[in-house]
Structures are given as C-alpha cells and as structure tokens.
Short mmCIF file of C-alpha atoms in Angstrom, two decimals:
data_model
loop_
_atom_site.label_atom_id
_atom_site.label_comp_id
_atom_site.label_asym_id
_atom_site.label_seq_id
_atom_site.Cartn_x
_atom_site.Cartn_y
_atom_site.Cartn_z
CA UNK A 1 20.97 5.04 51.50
CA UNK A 2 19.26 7.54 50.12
CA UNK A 3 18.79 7.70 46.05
CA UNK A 4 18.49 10.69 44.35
CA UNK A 5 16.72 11.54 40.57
CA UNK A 6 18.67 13.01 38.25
CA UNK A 7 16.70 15.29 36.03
CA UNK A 8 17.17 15.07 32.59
CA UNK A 9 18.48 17.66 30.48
CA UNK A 10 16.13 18.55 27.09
CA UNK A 11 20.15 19.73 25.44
CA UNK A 12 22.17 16.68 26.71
CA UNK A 13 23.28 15.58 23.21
CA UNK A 14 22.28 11.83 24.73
CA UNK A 15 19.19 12.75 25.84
CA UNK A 16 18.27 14.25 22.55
CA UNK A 17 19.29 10.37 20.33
CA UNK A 18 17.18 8.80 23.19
CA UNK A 19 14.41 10.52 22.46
CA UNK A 20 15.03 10.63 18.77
CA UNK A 21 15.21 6.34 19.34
CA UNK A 22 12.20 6.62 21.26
CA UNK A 23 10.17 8.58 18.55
CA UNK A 24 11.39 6.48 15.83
CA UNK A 25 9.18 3.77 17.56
CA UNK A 26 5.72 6.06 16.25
CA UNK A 27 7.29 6.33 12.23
CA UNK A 28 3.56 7.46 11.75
CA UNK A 29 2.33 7.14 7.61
CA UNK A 30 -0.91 7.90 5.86
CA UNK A 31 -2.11 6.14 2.87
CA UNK A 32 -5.13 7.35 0.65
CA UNK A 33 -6.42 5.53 -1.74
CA UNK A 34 -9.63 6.85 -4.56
CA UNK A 35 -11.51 4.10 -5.64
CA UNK A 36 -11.27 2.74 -9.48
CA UNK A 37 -14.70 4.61 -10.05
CA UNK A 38 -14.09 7.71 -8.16
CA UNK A 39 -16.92 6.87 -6.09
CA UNK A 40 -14.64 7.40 -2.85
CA UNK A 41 -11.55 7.95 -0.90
CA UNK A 42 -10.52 5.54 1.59
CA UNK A 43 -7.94 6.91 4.38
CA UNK A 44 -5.92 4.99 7.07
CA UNK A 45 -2.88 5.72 8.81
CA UNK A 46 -0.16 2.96 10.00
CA UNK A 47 2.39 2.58 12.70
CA UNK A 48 5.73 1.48 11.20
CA UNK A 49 8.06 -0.59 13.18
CA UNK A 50 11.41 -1.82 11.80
CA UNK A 51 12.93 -0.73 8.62
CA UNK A 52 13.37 -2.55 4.96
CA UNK A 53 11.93 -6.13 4.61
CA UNK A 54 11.45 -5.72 8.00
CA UNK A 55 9.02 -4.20 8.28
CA UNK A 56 5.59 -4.09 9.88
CA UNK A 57 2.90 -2.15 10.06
CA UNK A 58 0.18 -1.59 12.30
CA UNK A 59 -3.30 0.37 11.55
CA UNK A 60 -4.35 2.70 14.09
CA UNK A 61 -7.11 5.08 12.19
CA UNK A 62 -9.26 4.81 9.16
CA UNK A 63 -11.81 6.89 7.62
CA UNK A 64 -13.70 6.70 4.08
CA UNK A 65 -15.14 9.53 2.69
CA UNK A 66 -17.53 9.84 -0.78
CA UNK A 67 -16.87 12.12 -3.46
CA UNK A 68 -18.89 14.34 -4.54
CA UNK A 69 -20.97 13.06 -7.48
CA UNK A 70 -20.33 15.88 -9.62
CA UNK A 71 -16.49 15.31 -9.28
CA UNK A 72 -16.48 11.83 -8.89
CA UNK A 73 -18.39 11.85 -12.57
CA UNK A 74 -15.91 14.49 -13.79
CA UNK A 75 -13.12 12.40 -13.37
CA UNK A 76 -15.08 8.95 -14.78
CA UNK A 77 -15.35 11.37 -18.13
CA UNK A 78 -12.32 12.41 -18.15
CA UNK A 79 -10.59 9.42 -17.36
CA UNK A 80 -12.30 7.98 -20.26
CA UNK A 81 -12.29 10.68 -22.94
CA UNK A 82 -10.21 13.22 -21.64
CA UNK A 83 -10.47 16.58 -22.35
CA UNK A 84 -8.52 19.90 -21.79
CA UNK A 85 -5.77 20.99 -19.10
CA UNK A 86 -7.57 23.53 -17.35
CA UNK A 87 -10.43 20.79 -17.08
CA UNK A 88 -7.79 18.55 -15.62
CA UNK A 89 -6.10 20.89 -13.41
CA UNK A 90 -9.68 22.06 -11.84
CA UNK A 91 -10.90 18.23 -11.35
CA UNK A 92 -6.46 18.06 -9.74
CA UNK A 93 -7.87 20.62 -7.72
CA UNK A 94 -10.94 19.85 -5.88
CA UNK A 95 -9.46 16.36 -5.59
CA UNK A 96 -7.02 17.49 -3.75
CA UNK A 97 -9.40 19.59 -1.30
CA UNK A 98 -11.15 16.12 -0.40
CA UNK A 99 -8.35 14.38 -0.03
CA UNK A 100 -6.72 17.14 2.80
CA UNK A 101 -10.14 16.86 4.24
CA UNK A 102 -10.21 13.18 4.87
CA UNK A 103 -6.08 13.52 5.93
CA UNK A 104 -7.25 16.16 8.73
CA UNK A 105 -9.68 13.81 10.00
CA UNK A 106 -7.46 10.71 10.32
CA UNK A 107 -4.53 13.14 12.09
CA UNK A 108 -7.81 14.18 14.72
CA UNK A 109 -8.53 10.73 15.22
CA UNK A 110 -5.15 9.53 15.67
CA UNK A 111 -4.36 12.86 18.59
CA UNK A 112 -0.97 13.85 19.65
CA UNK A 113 0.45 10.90 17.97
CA UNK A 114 -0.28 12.62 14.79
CA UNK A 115 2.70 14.82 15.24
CA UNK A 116 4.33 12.05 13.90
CA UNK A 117 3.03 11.65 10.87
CA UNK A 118 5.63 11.69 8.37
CA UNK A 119 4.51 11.10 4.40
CA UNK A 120 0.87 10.50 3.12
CA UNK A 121 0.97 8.17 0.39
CA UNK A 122 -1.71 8.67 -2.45
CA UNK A 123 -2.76 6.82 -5.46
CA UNK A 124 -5.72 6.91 -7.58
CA UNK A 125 -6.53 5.65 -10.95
CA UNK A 126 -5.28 8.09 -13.15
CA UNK A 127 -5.15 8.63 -16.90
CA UNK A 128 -3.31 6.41 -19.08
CA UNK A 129 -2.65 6.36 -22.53
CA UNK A 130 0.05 4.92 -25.12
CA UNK A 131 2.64 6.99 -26.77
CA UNK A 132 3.84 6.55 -30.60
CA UNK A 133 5.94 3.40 -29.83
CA UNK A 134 3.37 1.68 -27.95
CA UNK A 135 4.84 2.44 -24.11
CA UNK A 136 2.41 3.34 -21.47
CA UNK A 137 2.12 6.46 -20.61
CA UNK A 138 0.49 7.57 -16.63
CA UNK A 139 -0.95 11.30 -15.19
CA UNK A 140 -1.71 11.02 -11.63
CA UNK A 141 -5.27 12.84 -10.70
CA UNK A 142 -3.56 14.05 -7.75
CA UNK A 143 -1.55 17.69 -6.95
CA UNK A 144 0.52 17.16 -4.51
CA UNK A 145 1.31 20.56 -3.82
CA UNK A 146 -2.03 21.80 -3.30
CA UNK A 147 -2.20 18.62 -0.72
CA UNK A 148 0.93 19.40 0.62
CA UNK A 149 -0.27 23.02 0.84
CA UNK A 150 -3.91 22.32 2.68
CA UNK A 151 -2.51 19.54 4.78
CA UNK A 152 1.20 20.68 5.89
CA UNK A 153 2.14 16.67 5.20
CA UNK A 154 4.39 15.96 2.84
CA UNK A 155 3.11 14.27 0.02
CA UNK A 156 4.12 10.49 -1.88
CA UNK A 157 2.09 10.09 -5.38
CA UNK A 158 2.98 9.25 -8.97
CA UNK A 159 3.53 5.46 -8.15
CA UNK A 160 3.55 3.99 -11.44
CA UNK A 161 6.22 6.74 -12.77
CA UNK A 162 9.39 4.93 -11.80
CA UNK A 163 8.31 1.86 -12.48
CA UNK A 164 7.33 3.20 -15.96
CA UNK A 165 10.30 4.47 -16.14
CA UNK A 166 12.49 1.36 -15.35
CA UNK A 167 10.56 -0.35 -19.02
CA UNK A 168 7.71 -1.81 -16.30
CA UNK A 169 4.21 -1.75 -17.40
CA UNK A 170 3.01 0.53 -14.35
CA UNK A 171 1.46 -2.20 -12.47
CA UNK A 172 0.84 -4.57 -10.14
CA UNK A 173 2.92 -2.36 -7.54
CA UNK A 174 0.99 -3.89 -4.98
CA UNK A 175 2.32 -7.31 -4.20
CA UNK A 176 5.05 -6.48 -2.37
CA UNK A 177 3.22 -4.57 0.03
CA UNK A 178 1.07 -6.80 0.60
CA UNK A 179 3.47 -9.31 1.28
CA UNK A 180 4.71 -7.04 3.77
CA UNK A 181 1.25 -6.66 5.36
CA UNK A 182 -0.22 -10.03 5.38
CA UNK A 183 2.43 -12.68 4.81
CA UNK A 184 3.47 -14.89 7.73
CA UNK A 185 6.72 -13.80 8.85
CA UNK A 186 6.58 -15.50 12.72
CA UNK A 187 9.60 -15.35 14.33
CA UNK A 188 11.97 -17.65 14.60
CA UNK A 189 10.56 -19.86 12.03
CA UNK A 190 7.02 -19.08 9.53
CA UNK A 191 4.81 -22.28 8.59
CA UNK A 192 1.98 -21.00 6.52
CA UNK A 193 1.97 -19.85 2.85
CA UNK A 194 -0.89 -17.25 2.73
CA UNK A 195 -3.69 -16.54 0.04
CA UNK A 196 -4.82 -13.38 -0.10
CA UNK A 197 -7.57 -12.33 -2.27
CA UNK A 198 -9.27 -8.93 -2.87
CA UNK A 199 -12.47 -8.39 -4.10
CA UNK A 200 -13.93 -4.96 -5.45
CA UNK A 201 -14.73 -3.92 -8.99
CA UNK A 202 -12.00 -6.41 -9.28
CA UNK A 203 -10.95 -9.14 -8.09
CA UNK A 204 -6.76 -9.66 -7.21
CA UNK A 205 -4.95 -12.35 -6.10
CA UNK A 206 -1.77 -12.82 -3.97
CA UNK A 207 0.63 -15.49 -3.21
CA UNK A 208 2.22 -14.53 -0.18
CA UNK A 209 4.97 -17.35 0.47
CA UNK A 210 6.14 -18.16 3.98
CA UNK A 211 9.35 -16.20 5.35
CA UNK A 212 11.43 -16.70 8.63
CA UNK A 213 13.10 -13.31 7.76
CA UNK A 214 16.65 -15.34 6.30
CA UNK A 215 15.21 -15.74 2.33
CA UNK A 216 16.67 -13.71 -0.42
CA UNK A 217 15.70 -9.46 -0.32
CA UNK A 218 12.79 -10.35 -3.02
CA UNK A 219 10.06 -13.26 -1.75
CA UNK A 220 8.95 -15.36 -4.88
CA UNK A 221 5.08 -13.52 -4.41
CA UNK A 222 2.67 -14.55 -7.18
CA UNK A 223 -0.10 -12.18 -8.55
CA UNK A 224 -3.16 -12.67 -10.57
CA UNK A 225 -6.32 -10.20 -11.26
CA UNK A 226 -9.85 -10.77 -12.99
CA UNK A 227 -11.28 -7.33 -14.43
CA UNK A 228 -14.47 -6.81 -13.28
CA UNK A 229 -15.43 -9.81 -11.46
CA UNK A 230 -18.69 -8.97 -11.29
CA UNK A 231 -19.70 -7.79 -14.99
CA UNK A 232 -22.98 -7.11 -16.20
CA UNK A 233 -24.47 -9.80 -18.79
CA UNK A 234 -25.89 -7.42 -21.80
CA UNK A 235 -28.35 -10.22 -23.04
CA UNK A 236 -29.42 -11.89 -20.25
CA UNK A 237 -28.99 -8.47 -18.31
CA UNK A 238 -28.15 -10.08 -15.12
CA UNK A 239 -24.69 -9.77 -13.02
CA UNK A 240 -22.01 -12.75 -14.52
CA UNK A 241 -19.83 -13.86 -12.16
CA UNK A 242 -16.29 -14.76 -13.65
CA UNK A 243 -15.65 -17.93 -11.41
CA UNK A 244 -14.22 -19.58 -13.72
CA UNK A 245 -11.60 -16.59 -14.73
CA UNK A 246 -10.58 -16.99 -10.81
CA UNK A 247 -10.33 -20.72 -10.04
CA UNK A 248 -7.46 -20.55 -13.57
CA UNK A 249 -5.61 -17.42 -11.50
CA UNK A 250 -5.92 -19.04 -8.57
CA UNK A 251 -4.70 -22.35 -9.50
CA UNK A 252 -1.56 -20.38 -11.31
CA UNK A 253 -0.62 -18.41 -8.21
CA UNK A 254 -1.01 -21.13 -5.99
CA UNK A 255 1.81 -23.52 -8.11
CA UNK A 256 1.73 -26.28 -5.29
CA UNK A 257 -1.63 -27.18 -3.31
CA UNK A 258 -0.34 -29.70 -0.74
CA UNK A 259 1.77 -26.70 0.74
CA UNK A 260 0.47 -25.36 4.08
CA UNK A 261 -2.16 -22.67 3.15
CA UNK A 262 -3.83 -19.73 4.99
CA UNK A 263 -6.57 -18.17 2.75
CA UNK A 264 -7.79 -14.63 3.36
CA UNK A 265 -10.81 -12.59 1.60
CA UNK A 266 -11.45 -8.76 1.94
CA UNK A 267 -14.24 -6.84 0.65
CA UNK A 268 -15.76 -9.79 1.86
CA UNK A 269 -19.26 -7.83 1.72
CA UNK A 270 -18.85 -7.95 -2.16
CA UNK A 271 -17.73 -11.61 -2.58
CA UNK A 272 -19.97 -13.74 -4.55
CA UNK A 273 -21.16 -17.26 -1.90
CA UNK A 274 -19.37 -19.04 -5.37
CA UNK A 275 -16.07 -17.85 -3.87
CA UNK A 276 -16.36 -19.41 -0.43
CA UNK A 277 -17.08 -22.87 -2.51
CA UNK A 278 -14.49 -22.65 -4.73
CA UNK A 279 -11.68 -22.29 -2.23
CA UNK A 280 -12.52 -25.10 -0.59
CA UNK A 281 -12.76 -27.55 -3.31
CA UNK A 282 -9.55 -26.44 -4.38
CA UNK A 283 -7.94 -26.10 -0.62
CA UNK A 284 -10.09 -28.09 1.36
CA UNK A 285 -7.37 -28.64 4.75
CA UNK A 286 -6.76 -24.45 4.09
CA UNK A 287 -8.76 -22.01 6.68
CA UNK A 288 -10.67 -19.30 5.37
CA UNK A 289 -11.08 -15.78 7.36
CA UNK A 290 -10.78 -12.52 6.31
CA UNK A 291 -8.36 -9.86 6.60
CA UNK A 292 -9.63 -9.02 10.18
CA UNK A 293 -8.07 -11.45 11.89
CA UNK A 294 -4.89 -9.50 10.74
CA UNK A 295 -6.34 -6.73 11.98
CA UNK A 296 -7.25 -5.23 8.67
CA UNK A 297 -10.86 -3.62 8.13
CA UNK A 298 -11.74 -5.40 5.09
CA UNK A 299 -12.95 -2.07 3.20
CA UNK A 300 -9.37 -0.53 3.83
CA UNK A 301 -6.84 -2.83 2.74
CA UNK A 302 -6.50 -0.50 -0.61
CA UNK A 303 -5.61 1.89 1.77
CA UNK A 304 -3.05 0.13 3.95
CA UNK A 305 -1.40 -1.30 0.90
CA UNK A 306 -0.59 2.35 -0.43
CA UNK A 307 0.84 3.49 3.23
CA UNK A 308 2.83 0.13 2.73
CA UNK A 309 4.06 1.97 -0.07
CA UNK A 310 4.56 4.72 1.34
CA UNK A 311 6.52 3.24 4.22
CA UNK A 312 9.02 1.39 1.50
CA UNK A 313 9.29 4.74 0.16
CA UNK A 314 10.39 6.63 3.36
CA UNK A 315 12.94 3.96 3.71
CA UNK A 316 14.17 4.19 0.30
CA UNK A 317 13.23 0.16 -0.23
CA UNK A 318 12.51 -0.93 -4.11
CA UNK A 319 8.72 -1.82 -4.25
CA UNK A 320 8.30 -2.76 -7.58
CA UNK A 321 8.87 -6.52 -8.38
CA UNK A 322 10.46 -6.60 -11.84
CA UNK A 323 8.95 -10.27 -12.85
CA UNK A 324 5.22 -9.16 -12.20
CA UNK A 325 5.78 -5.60 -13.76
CA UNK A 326 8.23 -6.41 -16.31
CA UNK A 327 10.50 -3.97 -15.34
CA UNK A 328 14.54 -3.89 -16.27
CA UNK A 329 15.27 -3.21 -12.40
CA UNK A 330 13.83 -2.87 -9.13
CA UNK A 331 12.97 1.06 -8.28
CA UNK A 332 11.87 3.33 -5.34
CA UNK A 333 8.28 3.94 -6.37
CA UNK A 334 6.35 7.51 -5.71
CA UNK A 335 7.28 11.31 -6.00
CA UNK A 336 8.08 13.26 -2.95
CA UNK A 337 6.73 17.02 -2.39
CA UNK A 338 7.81 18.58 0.56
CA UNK A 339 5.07 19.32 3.43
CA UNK A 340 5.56 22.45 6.11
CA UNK A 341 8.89 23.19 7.59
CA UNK A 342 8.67 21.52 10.41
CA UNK A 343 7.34 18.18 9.05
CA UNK A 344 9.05 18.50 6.26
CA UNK A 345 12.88 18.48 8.80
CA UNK A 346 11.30 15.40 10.36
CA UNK A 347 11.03 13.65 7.19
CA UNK A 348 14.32 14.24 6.16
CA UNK A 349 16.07 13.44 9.30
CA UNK A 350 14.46 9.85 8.95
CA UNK A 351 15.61 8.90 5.39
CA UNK A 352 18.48 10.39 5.81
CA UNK A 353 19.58 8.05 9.08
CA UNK A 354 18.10 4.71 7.25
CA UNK A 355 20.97 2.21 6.44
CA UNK A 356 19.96 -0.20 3.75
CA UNK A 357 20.07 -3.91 5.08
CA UNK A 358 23.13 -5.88 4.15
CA UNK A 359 22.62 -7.75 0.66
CA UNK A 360 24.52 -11.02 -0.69
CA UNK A 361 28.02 -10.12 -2.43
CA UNK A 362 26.36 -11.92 -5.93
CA UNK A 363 23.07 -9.90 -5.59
CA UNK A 364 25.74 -6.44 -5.20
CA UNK A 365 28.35 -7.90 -7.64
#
C-alpha cells in the first residue's frame, strides 16, 4: 500500500495553534543588568519553558560590555549628588544607546532563534531618595523608549515601582527568581535545600528550600546581604573582609543545619579563600560548587536573575515576596513599553493566552 504526504496548509486554522504550540516552546527573554558602580552591563538571554512557578529557564547567550568611563562616572555622581533633569535625561540617554548595543549583540549570537525574543528585562541601580514622610522614593537610569526605539524589543524596567507602591521597601526583588533559577525542583520528588550565595561589591545570600512542585504558590525562601563585603580599612588601609557579618546571615537564613544542603558560590573570582572555610565549618556534610554546574556563568547570574524577572513578568506572576520586602501584597513587578509592531503583536498574544495556575480556595477566599 502505497502512503501518501499530505502537505500542510500555512492557513489551516490547526496548523496555525500547532505552530503557535510549537513556538511557545522558544518563549525567548533578555535580561540586562548595570552593575552597582556603573562599571558595566552584563547581558544574557534565557529560554523559558513552562509557565508560573513552573517555570524554568535555560541560558543560551551572554555578553558583558564596559561603560564608558565618562558615563559610567556620570552616573556614580549623579547617583550620589544628583543634579539637574537635562543632566539626567542625557546620562538616560547614552545609557540607553549601550544598552541596545549589547541587546543587538546577544539577538546575533543567539540567530534565527532571536525572532523570538519577546521582553528585555532591565534594571540598574538607580536614584533613590526619601520623600517628606520618610517612604522611599526610586528613578530608574533607564529610558525605555529610546531602548525600545534602537532595539525594536519591547522593554521591562522600573522593578522596584510596584513593589514601592504596594508599602514594600523596593528590595530584595530577587529571591524569588532565584528560587526559580537555582532551587531543586526534581521531579517527582526534590531532596536538597540549596545555598546560594553571591558575591560582588556585595555579598547576598539565598535560602532556596526544596520543592517537588505540590508546596504552597510562595516557597518559604530566606534572604540575607552584607554591604560591601569587601570594604576598605581607612587606618590600616588594607581590604577588611566582613566574615563575620556573613557567617550571622548565613546562620539566620539557614534556620536548620542538619537539613540536606547544596551550597553554591558565584562571582567565585571575587570570593575571599575565608568563604570556602567558613562554609564548611558551618556545613561540613554540604557540597560546595558554583553556579556552573547549573549551568550559570558565574559573572552573569545578575543577569539571569533580571530575565527571571522578566519571565514572571510576561506571565503576569507576582515576584515580589511581601515578608522580605515588607510589602502589603504580592505585585507584578516592572513597566512595560511597547517594542516594534511586529514584536510588540507577539508579546501580546503570549500574555494574553497565559492562564494563571489554580490557587487554594483559602489563599483566593
């Protein structure tokens, strides 16, 4: 018997939610993240697969790119002692130029997948100030229409706002994401709580517990942070390491020690050898690696954390967790500018078809 092959119609209406399926399968988003000094931009782009909690994410390009010193100093002054709005709006400006720079040459690197790209996700560290009553106040260095314009992506920025907004100091808006990232969520049933600590001009801490994908919406995650972990010593004028600041955050996140325990490090290149040490005195059965062996580059987890973001954004998922903020209520994070036509249509199309996941009747009560 002979079999014949059908050929497939571009209009069939079935065709055309098969291959919509198909390309939900490359949910393509950028996250770019400037440094706390303005010294640099780091870029990567993700692969999204699943929706909500659900989610995971998969790196597939990075790039880093260094400001220029003159604007990279510009917006240390600023930042610090502010100045005028056309000064602000020009710095906006050629902030914006680098940033479409480095977001054309992740979409080269990534090729004909890049048509999928859907959102770029950007934060940076901003301005903030206090108003009469006390409450925080944020200005994001980015414009998001210029970016929008230069790039033809649409654009995610302003995280802090709605969190701000919601009585929430503006930060940590991280955790989540991370927990998203790098907790262990094995299928059918998770064994390790996971450790994750970042090192930079900082140093953060997260408690990622263990998750088999049936816990509550919300995972009990943990967060701690040491300002500059690395500060210069005015009298002895030699680097102090705050070791002591992390073992107490450390021991606080970590509430119970005997639990099973995965430790990771990134921006391992800028961990003191103290660090190593202390771990394993105070988790000596816990393995140590860095975020490469969850196929992180350790230099861009900034990055993937704010296309995590991102990603919770374009599925219209809370990111903010209300007991590490201090926030009334749980909130989409980020402002939305619209990108070219085109992209812009694809965007749309995907939030509009997500369908949040089913919650408890006392958590919607």
């Amino acid at each position: 018997m002979r079999l014949f092959k059908f050929r497939r119609d571009p209009t069939d209406p079935v065709e055309r939610v098969d291959r919509f399926w198909h390309g939900r399968r490359l949910r393509l988003i950028a996250g770019l993240s400037v440094a706390d000094d303005f010294s640099s931009i780091r870029g990567v782009v993700v692969r999204a697969q699943g929706e909500g909690k659900y989610l995971r994410l998969e790196p597939l390009a990075s790039a880093n790119s260094p400001l220029r010193h003159e604007l990279a100093a510009g917006c240390r002054a600023f930042s610090v002692a502010g100045g005028n709005t056309t000064e602000f709006e020009a710095l906006k400006n050629d902030l914006a130029t680098s940033q479409a720079e480095l977001l054309n040459r992740l979409r080269n690197a990534c090729g004909s997948a890049a048509e999928s790209l859907l959102a770029v996700c950007v934060a940076d560290p901003g301005l903030w100030a206090c108003d009469f009553d006390g409450k925080p106040l944020y200005a994001s260095f980015c414009n998001p229409e210029l970016l929008s314009a230069l790039s033809g992506v649409s654009v995610i920025d302003a995280l802090p706002a709605k969190d701000l907004v919601a009585g929430g100091h503006g930060w940590p808006l991280t955790p989540l994401a991370c927990w998203l990232v790098a907790a262990d969520r094995s299928a059918p049933l998770a064994t390790y709580a996971r450790l994750l600590i970042h090192v930079d001009h900082d140093a953060e801490v997260f408690y990622l517990p263990v998750s088999d994908g049936l816990d509550d919406e919300y995972p009990p995650i943990r967060y701690g942070r040491v300002t500059e972990i690395r500060a210069a010593d005015v009298e002895s004028k030699a680097e102090h390491w705050k070791g002591q600041q992390l073992e107490v955050v450390v021991a606080t996140c970590v509430a119970d020690p005997n639990l099973p325990l995965q430790i990771f490090l990134a921006g391992e290149d800028r961990c003191h050898p103290q660090l190593r040490e202390l771990l394993q005195r105070l988790f000596p059965s816990a393995p140590i690696e860095t975020v490469e062996a969850l196929g992180i580059a350790p230099d861009n987890l900034s990055a993937v954390l704010v296309a995590a973001l991102g990603a919770m954004h374009v599925d219209q998922m809370p990111a903010n967790l209300p007991w590490l903020t201090g926030g009334e209520t749980p909130r989409i994070l980020g402002r939305l500018t619209p990108g070219s036509p085109k992209q812009w249509r694809m965007l749309l199309r995907e939030m509009a078809d997500y369908h949040p996941a089913a919650m408890r009747l006392r958590d919607a009560v």
